[in-house]
Coordinates of C-alpha atoms in Angstrom, one line a residue:
M21 CA 76.9 -37.8 55.3
A22 CA 72.8 -38.3 55.6
T23 CA 72.9 -36.5 52.1
R24 CA 75.3 -38.7 50.9
K25 CA 73.2 -41.9 51.8
K26 CA 70.4 -40.4 50.6
A27 CA 71.7 -39.1 47.1
E28 CA 73.1 -43.2 46.9
S29 CA 69.4 -44.4 47.8
I30 CA 68.0 -42.0 45.1
E31 CA 70.7 -43.7 42.4
D32 CA 69.9 -46.9 43.7
D33 CA 66.1 -46.2 42.9
F34 CA 66.5 -44.6 40.0
M35 CA 68.7 -47.1 38.2
E36 CA 66.5 -50.0 39.5
E37 CA 63.7 -48.4 37.6
V38 CA 65.6 -47.8 34.3
K39 CA 66.8 -51.7 34.5
K40 CA 62.8 -52.5 35.4
S41 CA 61.6 -50.5 32.3
L42 CA 64.1 -51.5 29.8
D43 CA 63.6 -55.0 30.8
D44 CA 59.5 -54.7 30.3
A45 CA 60.4 -53.0 27.0
E46 CA 62.6 -55.8 25.7
R47 CA 60.3 -58.6 27.1
L48 CA 57.2 -56.7 25.0
M49 CA 59.5 -56.4 22.1
R50 CA 60.4 -59.9 21.8
E51 CA 56.7 -61.0 22.7
A52 CA 55.5 -58.6 19.5
A53 CA 58.3 -60.6 17.5
E54 CA 56.8 -64.0 18.1
T55 CA 53.3 -62.5 17.8
T56 CA 51.4 -61.1 14.5
G57 CA 48.3 -58.6 13.7
D58 CA 47.0 -56.3 16.2
K59 CA 48.1 -57.9 19.1
A60 CA 51.7 -57.1 17.8
T61 CA 51.3 -53.7 17.1
E62 CA 50.0 -53.1 20.5
M63 CA 52.8 -54.4 22.2
R64 CA 55.1 -52.5 20.2
E65 CA 53.4 -49.6 21.2
A66 CA 53.6 -50.5 24.9
A67 CA 57.6 -51.3 24.3
M68 CA 58.0 -47.7 22.9
R69 CA 55.6 -46.2 25.8
S70 CA 58.0 -47.8 28.1
L71 CA 61.1 -46.7 26.0
R72 CA 59.7 -43.2 26.1
Q73 CA 58.8 -43.0 29.9
T74 CA 62.6 -44.3 30.3
R75 CA 63.9 -41.4 28.3
E76 CA 61.9 -39.1 30.1
R77 CA 63.2 -40.4 33.6
L78 CA 66.7 -39.8 32.5
H79 CA 66.0 -36.4 31.3
D80 CA 64.3 -35.7 34.4
T81 CA 67.3 -37.2 36.0
Q82 CA 70.2 -34.9 34.2
E83 CA 67.9 -31.7 35.1
A84 CA 68.2 -32.6 38.6
I85 CA 72.0 -33.6 38.6
V86 CA 72.4 -30.2 36.9
E87 CA 70.9 -28.4 39.5
K88 CA 72.3 -30.1 42.0
G89 CA 75.7 -29.1 40.4
R90 CA 74.6 -25.6 40.1
E91 CA 73.7 -25.5 43.7
A92 CA 77.2 -26.7 44.8
A93 CA 78.8 -24.5 42.3
K94 CA 76.8 -21.5 44.5
A95 CA 77.8 -22.8 47.5
T96 CA 81.3 -23.3 46.8
D97 CA 81.5 -19.7 45.5
H98 CA 79.8 -18.4 48.7
Y99 CA 82.5 -20.1 50.7
V100 CA 85.3 -19.3 49.0
H101 CA 84.0 -15.2 49.0
D102 CA 83.2 -15.9 52.8
N103 CA 86.5 -17.8 53.8
P104 CA 89.2 -16.6 51.1
W105 CA 92.1 -17.6 53.0
Q106 CA 90.8 -21.0 54.0
A107 CA 90.0 -21.7 50.5
I108 CA 93.4 -21.1 49.4
G109 CA 94.8 -23.0 52.5
V110 CA 92.5 -26.0 51.2
A111 CA 93.8 -25.5 47.7
G112 CA 97.2 -25.7 48.5
I113 CA 97.0 -28.9 50.7
V114 CA 95.0 -30.5 47.8
G115 CA 97.7 -29.2 45.2
L116 CA 100.3 -30.6 47.7
L117 CA 99.2 -33.9 48.0
F118 CA 98.0 -34.1 44.3
G119 CA 101.9 -33.2 43.6
M120 CA 103.0 -36.0 46.0
L121 CA 100.6 -38.3 44.6
V122 CA 102.0 -37.7 40.9
S123 CA 105.8 -37.5 41.5
R124 CA 105.5 -41.2 43.4
K125 CA 107.3 -43.9 41.5

């Protein structure tokens, strides 16, 4: 349960960072559109840096999610190999419940 709360907290923090970064980039682009000369170029570059940072954060998060998925798959594989009959029983129960839900009218 603590892991789930930690994951939700990380997700919330990440989404807040992405929103903030995108808001900053949008603000800088708006200001750059209203400004001319070197200041406009500077603002556009700052906006592009912000967008690059956001892209990097998204890429890092994607890698972390893929890694967590692999870890979960490995843990499931080990569990199934260590407890085959329990895994079969759980799969049967889940299949039965799913079948009951699908067949409801």
